[in-house]
PDB file of C-alpha atoms in Angstrom:
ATOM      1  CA  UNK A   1      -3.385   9.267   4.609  1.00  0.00           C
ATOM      2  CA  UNK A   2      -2.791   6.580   6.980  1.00  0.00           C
ATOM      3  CA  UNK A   3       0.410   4.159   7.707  1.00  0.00           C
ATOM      4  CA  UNK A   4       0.395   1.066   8.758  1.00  0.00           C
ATOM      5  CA  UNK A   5       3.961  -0.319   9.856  1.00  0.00           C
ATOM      6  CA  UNK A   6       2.976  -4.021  10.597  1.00  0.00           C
ATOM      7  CA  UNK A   7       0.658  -6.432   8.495  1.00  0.00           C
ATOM      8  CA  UNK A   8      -1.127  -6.885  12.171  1.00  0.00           C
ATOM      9  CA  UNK A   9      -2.716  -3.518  12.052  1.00  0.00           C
ATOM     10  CA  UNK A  10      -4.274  -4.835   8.348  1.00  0.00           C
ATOM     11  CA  UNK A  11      -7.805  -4.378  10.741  1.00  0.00           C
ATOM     12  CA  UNK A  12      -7.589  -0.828  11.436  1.00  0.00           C
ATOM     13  CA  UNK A  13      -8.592   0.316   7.696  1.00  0.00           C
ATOM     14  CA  UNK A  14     -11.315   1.640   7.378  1.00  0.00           C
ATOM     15  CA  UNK A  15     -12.010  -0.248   3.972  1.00  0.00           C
ATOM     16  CA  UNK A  16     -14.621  -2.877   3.574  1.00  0.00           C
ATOM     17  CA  UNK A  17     -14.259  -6.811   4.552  1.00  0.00           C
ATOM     18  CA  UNK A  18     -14.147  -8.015   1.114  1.00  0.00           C
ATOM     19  CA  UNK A  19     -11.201  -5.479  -0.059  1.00  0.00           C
ATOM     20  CA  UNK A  20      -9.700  -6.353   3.220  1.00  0.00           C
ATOM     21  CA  UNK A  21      -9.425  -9.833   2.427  1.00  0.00           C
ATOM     22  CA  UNK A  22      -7.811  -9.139  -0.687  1.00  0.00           C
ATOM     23  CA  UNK A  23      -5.431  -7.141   0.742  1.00  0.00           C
ATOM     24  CA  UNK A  24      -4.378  -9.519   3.302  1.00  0.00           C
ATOM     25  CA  UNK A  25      -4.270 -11.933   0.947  1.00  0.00           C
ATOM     26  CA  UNK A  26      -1.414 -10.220  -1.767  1.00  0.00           C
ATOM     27  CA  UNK A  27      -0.045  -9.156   1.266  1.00  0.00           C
ATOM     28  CA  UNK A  28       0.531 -12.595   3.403  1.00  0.00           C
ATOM     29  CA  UNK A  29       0.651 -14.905   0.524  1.00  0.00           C
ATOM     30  CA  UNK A  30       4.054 -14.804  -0.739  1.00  0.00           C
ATOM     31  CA  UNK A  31       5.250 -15.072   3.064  1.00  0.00           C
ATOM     32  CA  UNK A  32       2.569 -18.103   3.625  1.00  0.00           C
ATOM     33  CA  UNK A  33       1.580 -16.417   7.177  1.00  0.00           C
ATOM     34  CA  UNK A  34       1.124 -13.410   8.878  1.00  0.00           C
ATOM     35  CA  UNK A  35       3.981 -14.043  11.373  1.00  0.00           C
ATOM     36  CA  UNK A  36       6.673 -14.404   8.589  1.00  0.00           C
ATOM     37  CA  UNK A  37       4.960 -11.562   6.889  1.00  0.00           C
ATOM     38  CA  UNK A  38       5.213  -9.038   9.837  1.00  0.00           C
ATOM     39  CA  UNK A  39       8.743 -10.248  10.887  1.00  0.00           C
ATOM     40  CA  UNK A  40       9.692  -9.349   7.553  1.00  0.00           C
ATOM     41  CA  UNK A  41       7.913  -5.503   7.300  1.00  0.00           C
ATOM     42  CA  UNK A  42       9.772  -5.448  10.754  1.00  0.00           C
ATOM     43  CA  UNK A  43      13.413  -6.785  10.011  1.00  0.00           C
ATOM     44  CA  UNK A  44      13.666  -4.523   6.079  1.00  0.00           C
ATOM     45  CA  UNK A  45      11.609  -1.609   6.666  1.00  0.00           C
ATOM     46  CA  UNK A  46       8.017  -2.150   4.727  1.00  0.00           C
ATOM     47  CA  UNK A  47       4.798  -0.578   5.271  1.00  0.00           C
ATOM     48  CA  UNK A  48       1.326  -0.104   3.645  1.00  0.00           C
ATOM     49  CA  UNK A  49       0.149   3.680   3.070  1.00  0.00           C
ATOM     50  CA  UNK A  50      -3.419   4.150   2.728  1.00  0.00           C
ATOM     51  CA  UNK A  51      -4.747   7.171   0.174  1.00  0.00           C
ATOM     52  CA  UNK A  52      -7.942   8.165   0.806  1.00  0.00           C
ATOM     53  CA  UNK A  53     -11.015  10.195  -1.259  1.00  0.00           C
ATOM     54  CA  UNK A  54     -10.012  13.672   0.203  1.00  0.00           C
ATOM     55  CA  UNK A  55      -6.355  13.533   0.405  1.00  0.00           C
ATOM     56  CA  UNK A  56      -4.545  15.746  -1.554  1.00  0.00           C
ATOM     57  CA  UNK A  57      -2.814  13.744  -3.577  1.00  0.00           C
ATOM     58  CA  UNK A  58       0.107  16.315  -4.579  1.00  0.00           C
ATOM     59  CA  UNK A  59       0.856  17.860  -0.995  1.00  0.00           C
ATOM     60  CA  UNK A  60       1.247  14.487   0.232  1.00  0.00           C
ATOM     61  CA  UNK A  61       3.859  13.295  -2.361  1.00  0.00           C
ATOM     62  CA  UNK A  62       5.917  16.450  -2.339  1.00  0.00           C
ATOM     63  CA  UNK A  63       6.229  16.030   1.766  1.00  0.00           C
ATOM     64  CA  UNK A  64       6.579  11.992   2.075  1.00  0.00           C
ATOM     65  CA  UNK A  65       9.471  10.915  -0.321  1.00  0.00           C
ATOM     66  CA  UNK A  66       8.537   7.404   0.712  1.00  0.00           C
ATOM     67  CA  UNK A  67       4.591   7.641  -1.273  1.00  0.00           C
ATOM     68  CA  UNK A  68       6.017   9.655  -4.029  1.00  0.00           C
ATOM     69  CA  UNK A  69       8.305   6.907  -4.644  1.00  0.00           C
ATOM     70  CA  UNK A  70       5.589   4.058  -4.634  1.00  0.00           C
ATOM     71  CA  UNK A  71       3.769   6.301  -7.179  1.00  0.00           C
ATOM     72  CA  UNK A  72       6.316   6.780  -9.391  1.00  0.00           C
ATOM     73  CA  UNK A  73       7.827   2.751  -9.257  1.00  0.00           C
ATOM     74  CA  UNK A  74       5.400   0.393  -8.523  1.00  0.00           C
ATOM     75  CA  UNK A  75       6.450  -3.394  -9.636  1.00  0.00           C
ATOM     76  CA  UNK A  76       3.057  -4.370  -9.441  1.00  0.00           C
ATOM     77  CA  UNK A  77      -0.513  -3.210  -9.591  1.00  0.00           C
ATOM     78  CA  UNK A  78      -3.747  -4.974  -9.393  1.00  0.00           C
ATOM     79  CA  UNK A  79      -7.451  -3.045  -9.049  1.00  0.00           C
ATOM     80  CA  UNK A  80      -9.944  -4.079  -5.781  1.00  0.00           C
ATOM     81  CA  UNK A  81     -13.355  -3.748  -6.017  1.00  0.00           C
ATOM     82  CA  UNK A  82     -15.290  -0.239  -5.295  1.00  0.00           C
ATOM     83  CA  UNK A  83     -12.610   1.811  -7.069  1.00  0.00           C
ATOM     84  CA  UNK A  84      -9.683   1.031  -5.051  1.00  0.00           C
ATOM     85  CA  UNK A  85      -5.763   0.065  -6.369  1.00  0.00           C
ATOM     86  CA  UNK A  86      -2.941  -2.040  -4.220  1.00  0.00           C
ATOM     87  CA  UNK A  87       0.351  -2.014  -5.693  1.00  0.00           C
ATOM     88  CA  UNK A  88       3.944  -2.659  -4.598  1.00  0.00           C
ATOM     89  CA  UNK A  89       7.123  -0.635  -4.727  1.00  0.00           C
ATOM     90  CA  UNK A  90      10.617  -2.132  -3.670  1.00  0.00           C
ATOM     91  CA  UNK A  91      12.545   0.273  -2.341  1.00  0.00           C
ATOM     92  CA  UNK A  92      16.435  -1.536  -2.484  1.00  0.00           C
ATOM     93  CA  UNK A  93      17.808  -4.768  -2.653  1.00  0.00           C
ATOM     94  CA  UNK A  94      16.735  -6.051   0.775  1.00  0.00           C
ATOM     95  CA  UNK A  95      13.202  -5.979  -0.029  1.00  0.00           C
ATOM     96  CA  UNK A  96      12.167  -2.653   1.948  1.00  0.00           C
ATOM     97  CA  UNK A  97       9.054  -1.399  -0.098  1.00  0.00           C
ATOM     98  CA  UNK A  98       5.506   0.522   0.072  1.00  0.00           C
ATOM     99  CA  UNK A  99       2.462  -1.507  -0.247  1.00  0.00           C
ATOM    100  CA  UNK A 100      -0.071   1.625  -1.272  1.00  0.00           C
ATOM    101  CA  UNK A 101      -3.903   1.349  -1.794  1.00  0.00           C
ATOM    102  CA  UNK A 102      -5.499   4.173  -3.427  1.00  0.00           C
ATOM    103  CA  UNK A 103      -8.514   4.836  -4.943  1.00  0.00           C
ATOM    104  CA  UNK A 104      -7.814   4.802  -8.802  1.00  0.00           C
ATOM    105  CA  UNK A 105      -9.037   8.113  -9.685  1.00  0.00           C
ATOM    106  CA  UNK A 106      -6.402   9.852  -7.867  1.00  0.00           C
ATOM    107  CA  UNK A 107      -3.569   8.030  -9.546  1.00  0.00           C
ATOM    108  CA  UNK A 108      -5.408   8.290 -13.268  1.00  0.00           C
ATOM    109  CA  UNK A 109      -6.297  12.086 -12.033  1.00  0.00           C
ATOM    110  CA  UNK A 110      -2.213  12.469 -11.347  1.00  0.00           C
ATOM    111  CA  UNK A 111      -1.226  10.790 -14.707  1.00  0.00           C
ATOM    112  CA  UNK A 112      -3.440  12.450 -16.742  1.00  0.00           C
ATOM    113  CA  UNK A 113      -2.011  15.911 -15.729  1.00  0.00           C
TER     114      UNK A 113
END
């Protein structure tokens, strides 16, 4: 698993251009740049938790309260190409939240348990 803690870092996944462009896009566009967008991960507490093939999926939620969360809640969820999810939890009223991309067949593997 990897954590990002700024929309800067957006670069240092290891995920293809074209799924990084849609990231960055969900992730910038409702703050119209990437300034506004990082001052506000900064200033309420978001960040963007990458799942990956070979994590284990279960040992990870049961020791970071933070991705169990944004599996359990997620207000939104849309699918990127080559198998991969992006959704959104909100943590409280301020906005604080998870931005988690995952590669779908651990999420339908967990919910089909």
């Amino acid at each position: 698993m990897m954590t990002l803690n700024s929309p800067e870092e957006l670069n240092q996944l290891p995920l293809d251009g074209e799924i990084l462009t849609l990231v960055r896009n969900e992730i910038i566009e409702p703050f119209g740049s990437i300034t506004d967008a990082t001052d506000f991960w900064r200033d309420v507490g978001t960040n963007l938790l990458l799942l990956e093939n070979d994590d284990d999926l279960d040992a990870l939620a049961q020791s970071d309260s933070g991705l169990a969360f944004a599996l359990e809640y997620p207000e939104w969820s849309i699918d990127l190409p080559q198998g991969y999810q992006l959704s959104l939890s909100i943590y409280n009223d301020e906005g604080s939240g998870c931005y988690l991309i995952c590669p779908s067949h651990l999420i339908n593997k967990d919910n089909s348990q």
